[in-house]
Amino acid sequence: MTFEKEWAELRSAAAQRSAMQINSAPAEGGGGAGAPDLVVNRDDLGAIGNDAYDLRTRLSKDGDHARPATFDAAIALTNGNFASGSAVLKVHDFWQKHLKTLLDSCAHISNHLDYTKAQHAKDDVKIGGELTSISKLSEYMK
Protein backbone atom coordinates (compact mmCIF):
# COMPACT_ATOMS: atom_id res chain seq x y z
CA MET A 1 0.00 0.00 0.00
CA THR A 2 1.40 3.39 -0.94
CA PHE A 3 1.74 6.21 1.52
CA GLU A 4 -0.80 8.32 -0.34
CA LYS A 5 -3.44 5.57 -0.29
CA GLU A 6 -2.86 4.78 3.39
CA TRP A 7 -2.95 8.49 4.25
CA ALA A 8 -6.24 8.93 2.35
CA GLU A 9 -7.81 5.98 4.21
CA LEU A 10 -6.68 7.34 7.58
CA ARG A 11 -8.07 10.80 6.77
CA SER A 12 -11.37 9.28 5.67
CA ALA A 13 -11.65 7.19 8.85
CA ALA A 14 -10.86 10.22 11.00
CA ALA A 15 -13.49 12.30 9.19
CA GLN A 16 -16.10 9.61 9.80
CA ARG A 17 -15.24 9.43 13.51
CA SER A 18 -15.48 13.18 13.94
CA ALA A 19 -18.60 13.72 11.83
CA MET A 20 -21.27 15.77 13.58
CA GLN A 21 -23.91 13.72 15.34
CA ILE A 22 -27.34 15.21 15.74
CA ASN A 23 -29.77 14.09 18.45
CA SER A 24 -27.62 11.20 19.56
CA ALA A 25 -24.76 10.29 21.82
CA PRO A 26 -21.44 9.02 20.49
CA ALA A 27 -21.42 5.27 19.91
CA GLU A 28 -18.33 4.78 22.07
CA GLY A 29 -20.10 6.29 25.10
CA GLY A 30 -18.01 9.46 25.31
CA GLY A 31 -19.24 12.67 26.89
CA GLY A 32 -22.48 13.41 28.67
CA ALA A 33 -23.84 11.17 31.38
CA GLY A 34 -21.06 8.57 31.30
CA ALA A 35 -18.01 8.54 33.53
CA PRO A 36 -15.73 11.53 33.06
CA ASP A 37 -12.91 10.87 30.64
CA LEU A 38 -10.51 13.43 32.13
CA VAL A 39 -9.89 13.52 35.83
CA VAL A 40 -7.03 15.40 37.43
CA ASN A 41 -6.48 15.41 41.14
CA ARG A 42 -4.57 18.08 43.01
CA ASP A 43 -2.02 15.46 44.01
CA ASP A 44 -1.39 14.73 40.31
CA LEU A 45 -0.84 18.41 39.56
CA GLY A 46 1.49 18.75 42.53
CA ALA A 47 3.55 15.73 41.50
CA ILE A 48 3.95 16.97 37.92
CA GLY A 49 4.83 20.46 39.11
CA ASN A 50 7.36 19.01 41.53
CA ASP A 51 8.91 16.91 38.76
CA ALA A 52 9.21 20.00 36.54
CA TYR A 53 10.87 21.90 39.40
CA ASP A 54 13.28 19.01 40.07
CA LEU A 55 14.12 18.81 36.35
CA ARG A 56 14.81 22.54 36.24
CA THR A 57 17.04 22.34 39.32
CA ARG A 58 19.08 19.44 37.93
CA LEU A 59 19.24 20.94 34.46
CA SER A 60 20.43 24.32 35.71
CA LYS A 61 23.32 22.59 37.48
CA ASP A 62 24.15 19.78 35.03
CA GLY A 63 23.48 21.80 31.87
CA ASP A 64 26.19 24.29 32.79
CA HIS A 65 29.15 21.91 33.30
CA ALA A 66 30.75 22.40 29.91
CA ARG A 67 30.08 26.13 29.56
CA PRO A 68 33.28 27.50 31.13
CA ALA A 69 35.55 25.02 29.33
CA THR A 70 33.79 25.60 26.01
CA PHE A 71 34.10 29.36 26.36
CA ASP A 72 37.78 29.12 27.34
CA ALA A 73 38.46 26.84 24.38
CA ALA A 74 36.70 29.23 22.00
CA ILE A 75 38.75 32.19 23.28
CA ALA A 76 42.02 30.21 23.12
CA LEU A 77 41.31 29.06 19.56
CA THR A 78 40.33 32.56 18.48
CA ASN A 79 43.45 34.07 20.09
CA GLY A 80 45.54 31.40 18.37
CA ASN A 81 44.14 32.52 15.00
CA PHE A 82 42.19 29.30 14.47
CA ALA A 83 39.02 29.68 12.40
CA SER A 84 37.28 27.07 14.54
CA GLY A 85 37.34 29.43 17.53
CA SER A 86 34.35 31.40 16.28
CA ALA A 87 32.48 28.17 15.52
CA VAL A 88 33.08 26.87 19.06
CA LEU A 89 31.86 30.21 20.42
CA LYS A 90 28.69 29.89 18.30
CA VAL A 91 28.11 26.41 19.77
CA HIS A 92 28.60 27.86 23.26
CA ASP A 93 26.13 30.69 22.63
CA PHE A 94 23.61 28.35 20.97
CA TRP A 95 23.72 25.97 23.93
CA GLN A 96 23.31 28.81 26.44
CA LYS A 97 20.34 30.24 24.57
CA HIS A 98 18.51 26.93 24.36
CA LEU A 99 19.41 25.91 27.91
CA LYS A 100 17.85 29.15 29.17
CA THR A 101 14.73 28.51 27.08
CA LEU A 102 14.41 25.01 28.50
CA LEU A 103 14.96 26.23 32.07
CA ASP A 104 12.32 28.92 31.60
CA SER A 105 9.89 26.34 30.21
CA CYS A 106 10.38 24.02 33.18
CA ALA A 107 9.86 26.93 35.58
CA HIS A 108 6.73 27.99 33.68
CA ILE A 109 5.27 24.47 33.90
CA SER A 110 6.06 24.21 37.60
CA ASN A 111 4.63 27.64 38.41
CA HIS A 112 1.53 27.09 36.29
CA LEU A 113 0.74 23.78 37.96
CA ASP A 114 1.28 25.29 41.41
CA TYR A 115 -1.10 28.11 40.47
CA THR A 116 -3.65 25.66 39.03
CA LYS A 117 -3.52 23.53 42.17
CA ALA A 118 -4.08 26.57 44.40
CA GLN A 119 -6.86 27.91 42.16
CA HIS A 120 -8.69 24.57 42.20
CA ALA A 121 -8.53 24.56 46.01
CA LYS A 122 -10.04 28.09 46.10
CA ASP A 123 -12.73 27.06 43.62
CA ASP A 124 -13.61 24.01 45.76
CA VAL A 125 -14.02 26.21 48.84
CA LYS A 126 -16.17 28.71 46.92
CA ILE A 127 -18.39 26.02 45.41
CA GLY A 128 -18.70 24.31 48.79
CA GLY A 129 -19.87 27.59 50.33
CA GLU A 130 -22.40 28.16 47.58
CA LEU A 131 -23.79 24.63 47.89
CA THR A 132 -24.12 25.02 51.66
CA SER A 133 -26.34 28.06 51.23
CA ILE A 134 -28.43 26.22 48.63
CA SER A 135 -28.87 23.25 50.95
CA LYS A 136 -30.11 25.61 53.70
CA LEU A 137 -32.70 27.03 51.27
CA SER A 138 -33.74 23.50 50.33
CA GLU A 139 -34.36 22.70 54.00
CA TYR A 140 -36.64 25.74 54.35
CA MET A 141 -38.57 24.82 51.22
CA LYS A 142 -39.66 21.45 52.63
mmCIF file with all atom_site columns, C-alpha atoms in Angstrom:
data_model
loop_
_atom_site.group_PDB
_atom_site.id
_atom_site.type_symbol
_atom_site.label_atom_id
_atom_site.label_alt_id
_atom_site.label_comp_id
_atom_site.label_asym_id
_atom_site.label_entity_id
_atom_site.label_seq_id
_atom_site.pdbx_PDB_ins_code
_atom_site.Cartn_x
_atom_site.Cartn_y
_atom_site.Cartn_z
_atom_site.occupancy
_atom_site.B_iso_or_equiv
_atom_site.pdbx_formal_charge
_atom_site.auth_seq_id
_atom_site.auth_comp_id
_atom_site.auth_asym_id
_atom_site.auth_atom_id
_atom_site.pdbx_PDB_model_num
ATOM 1   C CA . MET A 1 1   ? 0.000   0.000  0.000  1.00 0.00 ? 1   MET A CA 1
ATOM 2   C CA . THR A 1 2   ? 1.400   3.390  -0.939 1.00 0.00 ? 2   THR A CA 1
ATOM 3   C CA . PHE A 1 3   ? 1.742   6.212  1.518  1.00 0.00 ? 3   PHE A CA 1
ATOM 4   C CA . GLU A 1 4   ? -0.803  8.323  -0.343 1.00 0.00 ? 4   GLU A CA 1
ATOM 5   C CA . LYS A 1 5   ? -3.438  5.570  -0.289 1.00 0.00 ? 5   LYS A CA 1
ATOM 6   C CA . GLU A 1 6   ? -2.859  4.778  3.394  1.00 0.00 ? 6   GLU A CA 1
ATOM 7   C CA . TRP A 1 7   ? -2.952  8.489  4.255  1.00 0.00 ? 7   TRP A CA 1
ATOM 8   C CA . ALA A 1 8   ? -6.241  8.933  2.346  1.00 0.00 ? 8   ALA A CA 1
ATOM 9   C CA . GLU A 1 9   ? -7.810  5.978  4.207  1.00 0.00 ? 9   GLU A CA 1
ATOM 10  C CA . LEU A 1 10  ? -6.684  7.340  7.575  1.00 0.00 ? 10  LEU A CA 1
ATOM 11  C CA . ARG A 1 11  ? -8.072  10.798 6.771  1.00 0.00 ? 11  ARG A CA 1
ATOM 12  C CA . SER A 1 12  ? -11.373 9.275  5.670  1.00 0.00 ? 12  SER A CA 1
ATOM 13  C CA . ALA A 1 13  ? -11.653 7.191  8.848  1.00 0.00 ? 13  ALA A CA 1
ATOM 14  C CA . ALA A 1 14  ? -10.859 10.223 11.000 1.00 0.00 ? 14  ALA A CA 1
ATOM 15  C CA . ALA A 1 15  ? -13.485 12.300 9.193  1.00 0.00 ? 15  ALA A CA 1
ATOM 16  C CA . GLN A 1 16  ? -16.101 9.611  9.801  1.00 0.00 ? 16  GLN A CA 1
ATOM 17  C CA . ARG A 1 17  ? -15.239 9.429  13.512 1.00 0.00 ? 17  ARG A CA 1
ATOM 18  C CA . SER A 1 18  ? -15.480 13.179 13.943 1.00 0.00 ? 18  SER A CA 1
ATOM 19  C CA . ALA A 1 19  ? -18.597 13.716 11.826 1.00 0.00 ? 19  ALA A CA 1
ATOM 20  C CA . MET A 1 20  ? -21.265 15.768 13.576 1.00 0.00 ? 20  MET A CA 1
ATOM 21  C CA . GLN A 1 21  ? -23.909 13.718 15.340 1.00 0.00 ? 21  GLN A CA 1
ATOM 22  C CA . ILE A 1 22  ? -27.344 15.214 15.736 1.00 0.00 ? 22  ILE A CA 1
ATOM 23  C CA . ASN A 1 23  ? -29.766 14.090 18.449 1.00 0.00 ? 23  ASN A CA 1
ATOM 24  C CA . SER A 1 24  ? -27.624 11.199 19.556 1.00 0.00 ? 24  SER A CA 1
ATOM 25  C CA . ALA A 1 25  ? -24.761 10.294 21.818 1.00 0.00 ? 25  ALA A CA 1
ATOM 26  C CA . PRO A 1 26  ? -21.441 9.021  20.491 1.00 0.00 ? 26  PRO A CA 1
ATOM 27  C CA . ALA A 1 27  ? -21.423 5.270  19.909 1.00 0.00 ? 27  ALA A CA 1
ATOM 28  C CA . GLU A 1 28  ? -18.334 4.784  22.074 1.00 0.00 ? 28  GLU A CA 1
ATOM 29  C CA . GLY A 1 29  ? -20.103 6.294  25.102 1.00 0.00 ? 29  GLY A CA 1
ATOM 30  C CA . GLY A 1 30  ? -18.007 9.458  25.310 1.00 0.00 ? 30  GLY A CA 1
ATOM 31  C CA . GLY A 1 31  ? -19.242 12.675 26.887 1.00 0.00 ? 31  GLY A CA 1
ATOM 32  C CA . GLY A 1 32  ? -22.476 13.406 28.666 1.00 0.00 ? 32  GLY A CA 1
ATOM 33  C CA . ALA A 1 33  ? -23.841 11.171 31.378 1.00 0.00 ? 33  ALA A CA 1
ATOM 34  C CA . GLY A 1 34  ? -21.058 8.568  31.302 1.00 0.00 ? 34  GLY A CA 1
ATOM 35  C CA . ALA A 1 35  ? -18.011 8.539  33.529 1.00 0.00 ? 35  ALA A CA 1
ATOM 36  C CA . PRO A 1 36  ? -15.735 11.531 33.064 1.00 0.00 ? 36  PRO A CA 1
ATOM 37  C CA . ASP A 1 37  ? -12.908 10.873 30.639 1.00 0.00 ? 37  ASP A CA 1
ATOM 38  C CA . LEU A 1 38  ? -10.513 13.428 32.128 1.00 0.00 ? 38  LEU A CA 1
ATOM 39  C CA . VAL A 1 39  ? -9.887  13.520 35.832 1.00 0.00 ? 39  VAL A CA 1
ATOM 40  C CA . VAL A 1 40  ? -7.033  15.403 37.428 1.00 0.00 ? 40  VAL A CA 1
ATOM 41  C CA . ASN A 1 41  ? -6.476  15.413 41.143 1.00 0.00 ? 41  ASN A CA 1
ATOM 42  C CA . ARG A 1 42  ? -4.566  18.081 43.014 1.00 0.00 ? 42  ARG A CA 1
ATOM 43  C CA . ASP A 1 43  ? -2.015  15.458 44.007 1.00 0.00 ? 43  ASP A CA 1
ATOM 44  C CA . ASP A 1 44  ? -1.394  14.725 40.310 1.00 0.00 ? 44  ASP A CA 1
ATOM 45  C CA . LEU A 1 45  ? -0.836  18.405 39.563 1.00 0.00 ? 45  LEU A CA 1
ATOM 46  C CA . GLY A 1 46  ? 1.493   18.753 42.528 1.00 0.00 ? 46  GLY A CA 1
ATOM 47  C CA . ALA A 1 47  ? 3.549   15.726 41.495 1.00 0.00 ? 47  ALA A CA 1
ATOM 48  C CA . ILE A 1 48  ? 3.951   16.966 37.920 1.00 0.00 ? 48  ILE A CA 1
ATOM 49  C CA . GLY A 1 49  ? 4.834   20.460 39.107 1.00 0.00 ? 49  GLY A CA 1
ATOM 50  C CA . ASN A 1 50  ? 7.365   19.010 41.534 1.00 0.00 ? 50  ASN A CA 1
ATOM 51  C CA . ASP A 1 51  ? 8.913   16.909 38.755 1.00 0.00 ? 51  ASP A CA 1
ATOM 52  C CA . ALA A 1 52  ? 9.209   20.002 36.543 1.00 0.00 ? 52  ALA A CA 1
ATOM 53  C CA . TYR A 1 53  ? 10.868  21.901 39.402 1.00 0.00 ? 53  TYR A CA 1
ATOM 54  C CA . ASP A 1 54  ? 13.283  19.014 40.068 1.00 0.00 ? 54  ASP A CA 1
ATOM 55  C CA . LEU A 1 55  ? 14.119  18.810 36.354 1.00 0.00 ? 55  LEU A CA 1
ATOM 56  C CA . ARG A 1 56  ? 14.810  22.542 36.240 1.00 0.00 ? 56  ARG A CA 1
ATOM 57  C CA . THR A 1 57  ? 17.036  22.343 39.317 1.00 0.00 ? 57  THR A CA 1
ATOM 58  C CA . ARG A 1 58  ? 19.078  19.443 37.932 1.00 0.00 ? 58  ARG A CA 1
ATOM 59  C CA . LEU A 1 59  ? 19.236  20.940 34.455 1.00 0.00 ? 59  LEU A CA 1
ATOM 60  C CA . SER A 1 60  ? 20.425  24.319 35.714 1.00 0.00 ? 60  SER A CA 1
ATOM 61  C CA . LYS A 1 61  ? 23.322  22.590 37.476 1.00 0.00 ? 61  LYS A CA 1
ATOM 62  C CA . ASP A 1 62  ? 24.146  19.785 35.031 1.00 0.00 ? 62  ASP A CA 1
ATOM 63  C CA . GLY A 1 63  ? 23.481  21.797 31.867 1.00 0.00 ? 63  GLY A CA 1
ATOM 64  C CA . ASP A 1 64  ? 26.186  24.295 32.786 1.00 0.00 ? 64  ASP A CA 1
ATOM 65  C CA . HIS A 1 65  ? 29.149  21.913 33.299 1.00 0.00 ? 65  HIS A CA 1
ATOM 66  C CA . ALA A 1 66  ? 30.750  22.398 29.907 1.00 0.00 ? 66  ALA A CA 1
ATOM 67  C CA . ARG A 1 67  ? 30.081  26.135 29.556 1.00 0.00 ? 67  ARG A CA 1
ATOM 68  C CA . PRO A 1 68  ? 33.281  27.502 31.133 1.00 0.00 ? 68  PRO A CA 1
ATOM 69  C CA . ALA A 1 69  ? 35.551  25.021 29.331 1.00 0.00 ? 69  ALA A CA 1
ATOM 70  C CA . THR A 1 70  ? 33.792  25.601 26.008 1.00 0.00 ? 70  THR A CA 1
ATOM 71  C CA . PHE A 1 71  ? 34.102  29.364 26.360 1.00 0.00 ? 71  PHE A CA 1
ATOM 72  C CA . ASP A 1 72  ? 37.776  29.121 27.341 1.00 0.00 ? 72  ASP A CA 1
ATOM 73  C CA . ALA A 1 73  ? 38.461  26.842 24.375 1.00 0.00 ? 73  ALA A CA 1
ATOM 74  C CA . ALA A 1 74  ? 36.701  29.234 21.995 1.00 0.00 ? 74  ALA A CA 1
ATOM 75  C CA . ILE A 1 75  ? 38.752  32.186 23.282 1.00 0.00 ? 75  ILE A CA 1
ATOM 76  C CA . ALA A 1 76  ? 42.016  30.215 23.122 1.00 0.00 ? 76  ALA A CA 1
ATOM 77  C CA . LEU A 1 77  ? 41.312  29.063 19.563 1.00 0.00 ? 77  LEU A CA 1
ATOM 78  C CA . THR A 1 78  ? 40.331  32.562 18.481 1.00 0.00 ? 78  THR A CA 1
ATOM 79  C CA . ASN A 1 79  ? 43.454  34.070 20.091 1.00 0.00 ? 79  ASN A CA 1
ATOM 80  C CA . GLY A 1 80  ? 45.541  31.400 18.365 1.00 0.00 ? 80  GLY A CA 1
ATOM 81  C CA . ASN A 1 81  ? 44.136  32.522 15.002 1.00 0.00 ? 81  ASN A CA 1
ATOM 82  C CA . PHE A 1 82  ? 42.190  29.296 14.465 1.00 0.00 ? 82  PHE A CA 1
ATOM 83  C CA . ALA A 1 83  ? 39.021  29.679 12.403 1.00 0.00 ? 83  ALA A CA 1
ATOM 84  C CA . SER A 1 84  ? 37.276  27.070 14.538 1.00 0.00 ? 84  SER A CA 1
ATOM 85  C CA . GLY A 1 85  ? 37.343  29.435 17.533 1.00 0.00 ? 85  GLY A CA 1
ATOM 86  C CA . SER A 1 86  ? 34.353  31.405 16.280 1.00 0.00 ? 86  SER A CA 1
ATOM 87  C CA . ALA A 1 87  ? 32.483  28.172 15.521 1.00 0.00 ? 87  ALA A CA 1
ATOM 88  C CA . VAL A 1 88  ? 33.076  26.873 19.058 1.00 0.00 ? 88  VAL A CA 1
ATOM 89  C CA . LEU A 1 89  ? 31.861  30.212 20.423 1.00 0.00 ? 89  LEU A CA 1
ATOM 90  C CA . LYS A 1 90  ? 28.691  29.886 18.305 1.00 0.00 ? 90  LYS A CA 1
ATOM 91  C CA . VAL A 1 91  ? 28.110  26.405 19.771 1.00 0.00 ? 91  VAL A CA 1
ATOM 92  C CA . HIS A 1 92  ? 28.604  27.864 23.261 1.00 0.00 ? 92  HIS A CA 1
ATOM 93  C CA . ASP A 1 93  ? 26.129  30.686 22.628 1.00 0.00 ? 93  ASP A CA 1
ATOM 94  C CA . PHE A 1 94  ? 23.612  28.348 20.968 1.00 0.00 ? 94  PHE A CA 1
ATOM 95  C CA . TRP A 1 95  ? 23.721  25.973 23.934 1.00 0.00 ? 95  TRP A CA 1
ATOM 96  C CA . GLN A 1 96  ? 23.314  28.813 26.437 1.00 0.00 ? 96  GLN A CA 1
ATOM 97  C CA . LYS A 1 97  ? 20.338  30.240 24.566 1.00 0.00 ? 97  LYS A CA 1
ATOM 98  C CA . HIS A 1 98  ? 18.512  26.927 24.363 1.00 0.00 ? 98  HIS A CA 1
ATOM 99  C CA . LEU A 1 99  ? 19.407  25.915 27.907 1.00 0.00 ? 99  LEU A CA 1
ATOM 100 C CA . LYS A 1 100 ? 17.849  29.152 29.171 1.00 0.00 ? 100 LYS A CA 1
ATOM 101 C CA . THR A 1 101 ? 14.735  28.513 27.078 1.00 0.00 ? 101 THR A CA 1
ATOM 102 C CA . LEU A 1 102 ? 14.413  25.007 28.502 1.00 0.00 ? 102 LEU A CA 1
ATOM 103 C CA . LEU A 1 103 ? 14.962  26.226 32.070 1.00 0.00 ? 103 LEU A CA 1
ATOM 104 C CA . ASP A 1 104 ? 12.319  28.923 31.605 1.00 0.00 ? 104 ASP A CA 1
ATOM 105 C CA . SER A 1 105 ? 9.886   26.345 30.211 1.00 0.00 ? 105 SER A CA 1
ATOM 106 C CA . CYS A 1 106 ? 10.383  24.019 33.176 1.00 0.00 ? 106 CYS A CA 1
ATOM 107 C CA . ALA A 1 107 ? 9.859   26.932 35.577 1.00 0.00 ? 107 ALA A CA 1
ATOM 108 C CA . HIS A 1 108 ? 6.734   27.987 33.680 1.00 0.00 ? 108 HIS A CA 1
ATOM 109 C CA . ILE A 1 109 ? 5.272   24.468 33.898 1.00 0.00 ? 109 ILE A CA 1
ATOM 110 C CA . SER A 1 110 ? 6.055   24.210 37.597 1.00 0.00 ? 110 SER A CA 1
ATOM 111 C CA . ASN A 1 111 ? 4.626   27.643 38.407 1.00 0.00 ? 111 ASN A CA 1
ATOM 112 C CA . HIS A 1 112 ? 1.530   27.091 36.289 1.00 0.00 ? 112 HIS A CA 1
ATOM 113 C CA . LEU A 1 113 ? 0.737   23.783 37.956 1.00 0.00 ? 113 LEU A CA 1
ATOM 114 C CA . ASP A 1 114 ? 1.277   25.286 41.412 1.00 0.00 ? 114 ASP A CA 1
ATOM 115 C CA . TYR A 1 115 ? -1.102  28.110 40.468 1.00 0.00 ? 115 TYR A CA 1
ATOM 116 C CA . THR A 1 116 ? -3.646  25.662 39.032 1.00 0.00 ? 116 THR A CA 1
ATOM 117 C CA . LYS A 1 117 ? -3.519  23.528 42.173 1.00 0.00 ? 117 LYS A CA 1
ATOM 118 C CA . ALA A 1 118 ? -4.084  26.567 44.403 1.00 0.00 ? 118 ALA A CA 1
ATOM 119 C CA . GLN A 1 119 ? -6.860  27.909 42.162 1.00 0.00 ? 119 GLN A CA 1
ATOM 120 C CA . HIS A 1 120 ? -8.689  24.570 42.204 1.00 0.00 ? 120 HIS A CA 1
ATOM 121 C CA . ALA A 1 121 ? -8.531  24.563 46.008 1.00 0.00 ? 121 ALA A CA 1
ATOM 122 C CA . LYS A 1 122 ? -10.037 28.088 46.097 1.00 0.00 ? 122 LYS A CA 1
ATOM 123 C CA . ASP A 1 123 ? -12.731 27.057 43.620 1.00 0.00 ? 123 ASP A CA 1
ATOM 124 C CA . ASP A 1 124 ? -13.605 24.014 45.756 1.00 0.00 ? 124 ASP A CA 1
ATOM 125 C CA . VAL A 1 125 ? -14.021 26.213 48.838 1.00 0.00 ? 125 VAL A CA 1
ATOM 126 C CA . LYS A 1 126 ? -16.167 28.712 46.924 1.00 0.00 ? 126 LYS A CA 1
ATOM 127 C CA . ILE A 1 127 ? -18.387 26.019 45.414 1.00 0.00 ? 127 ILE A CA 1
ATOM 128 C CA . GLY A 1 128 ? -18.704 24.306 48.790 1.00 0.00 ? 128 GLY A CA 1
ATOM 129 C CA . GLY A 1 129 ? -19.872 27.587 50.331 1.00 0.00 ? 129 GLY A CA 1
ATOM 130 C CA . GLU A 1 130 ? -22.401 28.164 47.581 1.00 0.00 ? 130 GLU A CA 1
ATOM 131 C CA . LEU A 1 131 ? -23.786 24.634 47.895 1.00 0.00 ? 131 LEU A CA 1
ATOM 132 C CA . THR A 1 132 ? -24.116 25.017 51.664 1.00 0.00 ? 132 THR A CA 1
ATOM 133 C CA . SER A 1 133 ? -26.339 28.065 51.231 1.00 0.00 ? 133 SER A CA 1
ATOM 134 C CA . ILE A 1 134 ? -28.432 26.221 48.628 1.00 0.00 ? 134 ILE A CA 1
ATOM 135 C CA . SER A 1 135 ? -28.873 23.250 50.954 1.00 0.00 ? 135 SER A CA 1
ATOM 136 C CA . LYS A 1 136 ? -30.114 25.614 53.703 1.00 0.00 ? 136 LYS A CA 1
ATOM 137 C CA . LEU A 1 137 ? -32.701 27.029 51.268 1.00 0.00 ? 137 LEU A CA 1
ATOM 138 C CA . SER A 1 138 ? -33.742 23.496 50.333 1.00 0.00 ? 138 SER A CA 1
ATOM 139 C CA . GLU A 1 139 ? -34.358 22.704 54.004 1.00 0.00 ? 139 GLU A CA 1
ATOM 140 C CA . TYR A 1 140 ? -36.642 25.744 54.355 1.00 0.00 ? 140 TYR A CA 1
ATOM 141 C CA . MET A 1 141 ? -38.570 24.824 51.218 1.00 0.00 ? 141 MET A CA 1
ATOM 142 C CA . LYS A 1 142 ? -39.659 21.449 52.625 1.00 0.00 ? 142 LYS A CA 1
#
